[in-house]
Short mmCIF file of C-alpha atoms in Angstrom, two decimals:
data_model
loop_
_atom_site.label_atom_id
_atom_site.label_comp_id
_atom_site.label_asym_id
_atom_site.label_seq_id
_atom_site.Cartn_x
_atom_site.Cartn_y
_atom_site.Cartn_z
CA UNK A 1 -31.00 37.62 -196.39
CA UNK A 2 -34.27 39.36 -195.92
CA UNK A 3 -34.01 39.27 -192.30
CA UNK A 4 -30.68 40.42 -191.98
CA UNK A 5 -31.51 42.94 -194.22
CA UNK A 6 -34.85 44.13 -192.13
CA UNK A 7 -32.67 43.45 -188.85
CA UNK A 8 -30.22 46.27 -189.94
CA UNK A 9 -33.28 48.24 -191.01
CA UNK A 10 -34.58 48.28 -187.59
CA UNK A 11 -30.65 48.69 -186.31
CA UNK A 12 -30.42 52.07 -188.44
CA UNK A 13 -34.12 53.38 -187.40
CA UNK A 14 -33.62 52.84 -183.00
CA UNK A 15 -29.84 54.42 -183.44
CA UNK A 16 -31.55 57.49 -185.62
CA UNK A 17 -34.13 58.26 -183.43
CA UNK A 18 -32.77 57.45 -180.26
CA UNK A 19 -30.05 60.04 -180.97
CA UNK A 20 -32.21 63.17 -181.37
CA UNK A 21 -30.43 65.47 -179.02
CA UNK A 22 -32.86 65.62 -176.54
CA UNK A 23 -32.04 65.63 -172.87
CA UNK A 24 -34.73 63.87 -170.38
CA UNK A 25 -35.87 66.53 -167.52
CA UNK A 26 -34.02 64.71 -164.26
CA UNK A 27 -36.54 64.31 -161.56
CA UNK A 28 -33.83 63.46 -159.50
CA UNK A 29 -32.25 67.07 -159.64
CA UNK A 30 -35.43 68.48 -159.28
CA UNK A 31 -34.74 71.09 -156.82
CA UNK A 32 -31.00 72.09 -157.94
CA UNK A 33 -31.62 76.37 -155.94
CA UNK A 34 -31.11 77.90 -152.50
CA UNK A 35 -33.77 80.25 -151.85
CA UNK A 36 -32.64 83.54 -150.00
CA UNK A 37 -35.85 85.79 -149.98
CA UNK A 38 -39.06 85.03 -150.10
CA UNK A 39 -41.85 88.19 -150.39
CA UNK A 40 -45.36 87.30 -150.82
CA UNK A 41 -48.56 89.09 -151.18
CA UNK A 42 -51.72 88.97 -151.67
CA UNK A 43 -53.96 85.73 -150.28
CA UNK A 44 -52.37 85.36 -146.83
CA UNK A 45 -53.19 81.41 -146.17
CA UNK A 46 -51.74 80.29 -149.67
CA UNK A 47 -48.87 83.04 -149.62
CA UNK A 48 -48.18 81.61 -146.59
CA UNK A 49 -48.35 77.70 -147.16
CA UNK A 50 -46.26 78.44 -150.53
CA UNK A 51 -43.24 80.59 -148.77
CA UNK A 52 -42.79 77.67 -146.37
CA UNK A 53 -42.77 74.36 -148.78
CA UNK A 54 -40.87 76.44 -151.25
CA UNK A 55 -38.54 77.09 -148.31
CA UNK A 56 -38.74 74.00 -146.94
CA UNK A 57 -37.79 72.33 -150.06
CA UNK A 58 -35.20 74.19 -151.44
CA UNK A 59 -31.93 72.40 -151.72
CA UNK A 60 -28.85 73.86 -148.91
CA UNK A 61 -26.05 73.29 -150.79
CA UNK A 62 -26.77 74.46 -153.90
CA UNK A 63 -24.76 77.28 -155.19
CA UNK A 64 -28.01 78.43 -157.43
CA UNK A 65 -29.26 81.28 -155.06
CA UNK A 66 -33.21 82.29 -155.89
CA UNK A 67 -35.10 85.61 -154.91
CA UNK A 68 -38.38 85.61 -154.83
CA UNK A 69 -41.79 87.65 -154.94
CA UNK A 70 -44.59 85.89 -155.08
CA UNK A 71 -48.17 88.08 -156.01
CA UNK A 72 -51.52 85.50 -154.78
CA UNK A 73 -54.96 86.46 -156.09
CA UNK A 74 -57.40 84.48 -154.98
CA UNK A 75 -61.24 85.19 -156.36
CA UNK A 76 -64.33 82.68 -155.52
CA UNK A 77 -67.03 82.57 -158.02
CA UNK A 78 -70.73 82.02 -158.10
CA UNK A 79 -70.75 78.83 -160.71
CA UNK A 80 -73.94 77.07 -160.18
CA UNK A 81 -77.31 78.24 -159.18
CA UNK A 82 -80.83 76.15 -159.24
CA UNK A 83 -84.32 77.01 -160.27
CA UNK A 84 -84.63 79.07 -156.59
CA UNK A 85 -82.13 80.79 -156.93
CA UNK A 86 -79.96 78.99 -154.53
CA UNK A 87 -76.13 78.61 -155.19
CA UNK A 88 -75.53 75.28 -156.12
CA UNK A 89 -71.40 75.40 -157.12
CA UNK A 90 -68.23 77.70 -156.69
CA UNK A 91 -65.36 77.82 -159.01
CA UNK A 92 -61.94 79.36 -156.91
CA UNK A 93 -59.37 80.41 -159.27
CA UNK A 94 -56.03 81.11 -157.88
CA UNK A 95 -53.54 83.61 -160.31
CA UNK A 96 -49.92 83.86 -159.03
CA UNK A 97 -47.29 85.61 -160.30
CA UNK A 98 -43.70 84.63 -159.54
CA UNK A 99 -40.65 86.83 -160.05
CA UNK A 100 -37.39 85.17 -159.42
CA UNK A 101 -33.80 87.03 -159.53
CA UNK A 102 -31.14 84.66 -160.13
CA UNK A 103 -27.88 86.17 -157.95
CA UNK A 104 -24.47 86.01 -159.30
CA UNK A 105 -26.09 86.02 -162.96
CA UNK A 106 -28.26 89.03 -162.48
CA UNK A 107 -31.05 87.19 -164.36
CA UNK A 108 -34.36 88.31 -163.56
CA UNK A 109 -37.40 86.88 -164.79
CA UNK A 110 -41.17 86.46 -163.93
CA UNK A 111 -43.86 83.91 -165.32
CA UNK A 112 -48.07 83.46 -164.61
CA UNK A 113 -49.55 80.66 -163.53
CA UNK A 114 -53.41 80.24 -162.93
CA UNK A 115 -55.15 77.35 -161.43
CA UNK A 116 -58.74 76.74 -160.61
CA UNK A 117 -61.13 74.52 -159.50
CA UNK A 118 -64.99 73.69 -158.11
CA UNK A 119 -66.61 72.54 -155.43
CA UNK A 120 -70.22 71.83 -154.39
CA UNK A 121 -72.29 73.51 -151.43
CA UNK A 122 -73.45 71.23 -149.03
CA UNK A 123 -76.92 71.40 -147.12
CA UNK A 124 -74.29 71.38 -143.91
CA UNK A 125 -71.88 74.73 -144.01
CA UNK A 126 -69.38 72.98 -142.41
CA UNK A 127 -69.08 70.42 -145.35
CA UNK A 128 -69.55 73.37 -147.32
CA UNK A 129 -66.03 75.05 -145.96
CA UNK A 130 -64.24 71.78 -145.70
CA UNK A 131 -65.40 70.89 -149.33
CA UNK A 132 -63.22 74.90 -149.99
CA UNK A 133 -60.63 73.73 -147.66
CA UNK A 134 -59.48 70.84 -149.54
CA UNK A 135 -59.99 72.37 -153.22
CA UNK A 136 -57.34 75.01 -152.16
CA UNK A 137 -54.63 72.41 -150.66
CA UNK A 138 -55.19 70.91 -153.65
CA UNK A 139 -54.81 74.33 -156.05
CA UNK A 140 -52.00 75.39 -153.99
CA UNK A 141 -49.86 71.53 -153.88
CA UNK A 142 -50.42 71.73 -157.86
CA UNK A 143 -48.72 75.66 -157.59
CA UNK A 144 -46.17 74.70 -155.64
CA UNK A 145 -45.54 72.08 -157.61
CA UNK A 146 -45.91 74.27 -161.18
CA UNK A 147 -43.23 76.95 -159.25
CA UNK A 148 -41.10 74.28 -157.83
CA UNK A 149 -40.51 72.49 -161.81
CA UNK A 150 -40.58 76.07 -163.50
CA UNK A 151 -37.55 77.67 -161.61
CA UNK A 152 -35.50 74.23 -161.73
CA UNK A 153 -36.37 74.70 -165.65
CA UNK A 154 -34.82 77.94 -165.53
CA UNK A 155 -32.09 76.82 -163.73
CA UNK A 156 -31.07 73.95 -165.64
CA UNK A 157 -31.30 75.96 -168.83
CA UNK A 158 -28.56 77.91 -167.75
#
């Protein structure tokens, strides 16, 4: 009898907690928008990469049309110096402001993304440049993923 009561309580607790009303974010329906126009300003290399990847990742069959204005600001800051006052680490901070408007629904909004990382200065200049390029690529990919996620989330909420 005690086992039956425990079993019923477990079943009831699972059914109550699993039907809480929250929806799981569907990763398969990630890019449910079409970008009709993108205007970029700021850091040219990062802006160009963001623009091309967002256009490539957008869905061509979607009914949700967007226009985007993206402003990218990149700053390179000295993070550490050694005893000889030589720079040992740099930090790169990328601030991205995205303004979007959903065509047909006259909805306009904006959001700001901040992404940063650091890299070491090498003895050879070419290694330092390669470290900076790798970090910029990683930060740019993170920004693109975050923009895609936020746009999908905003469109799905409507």
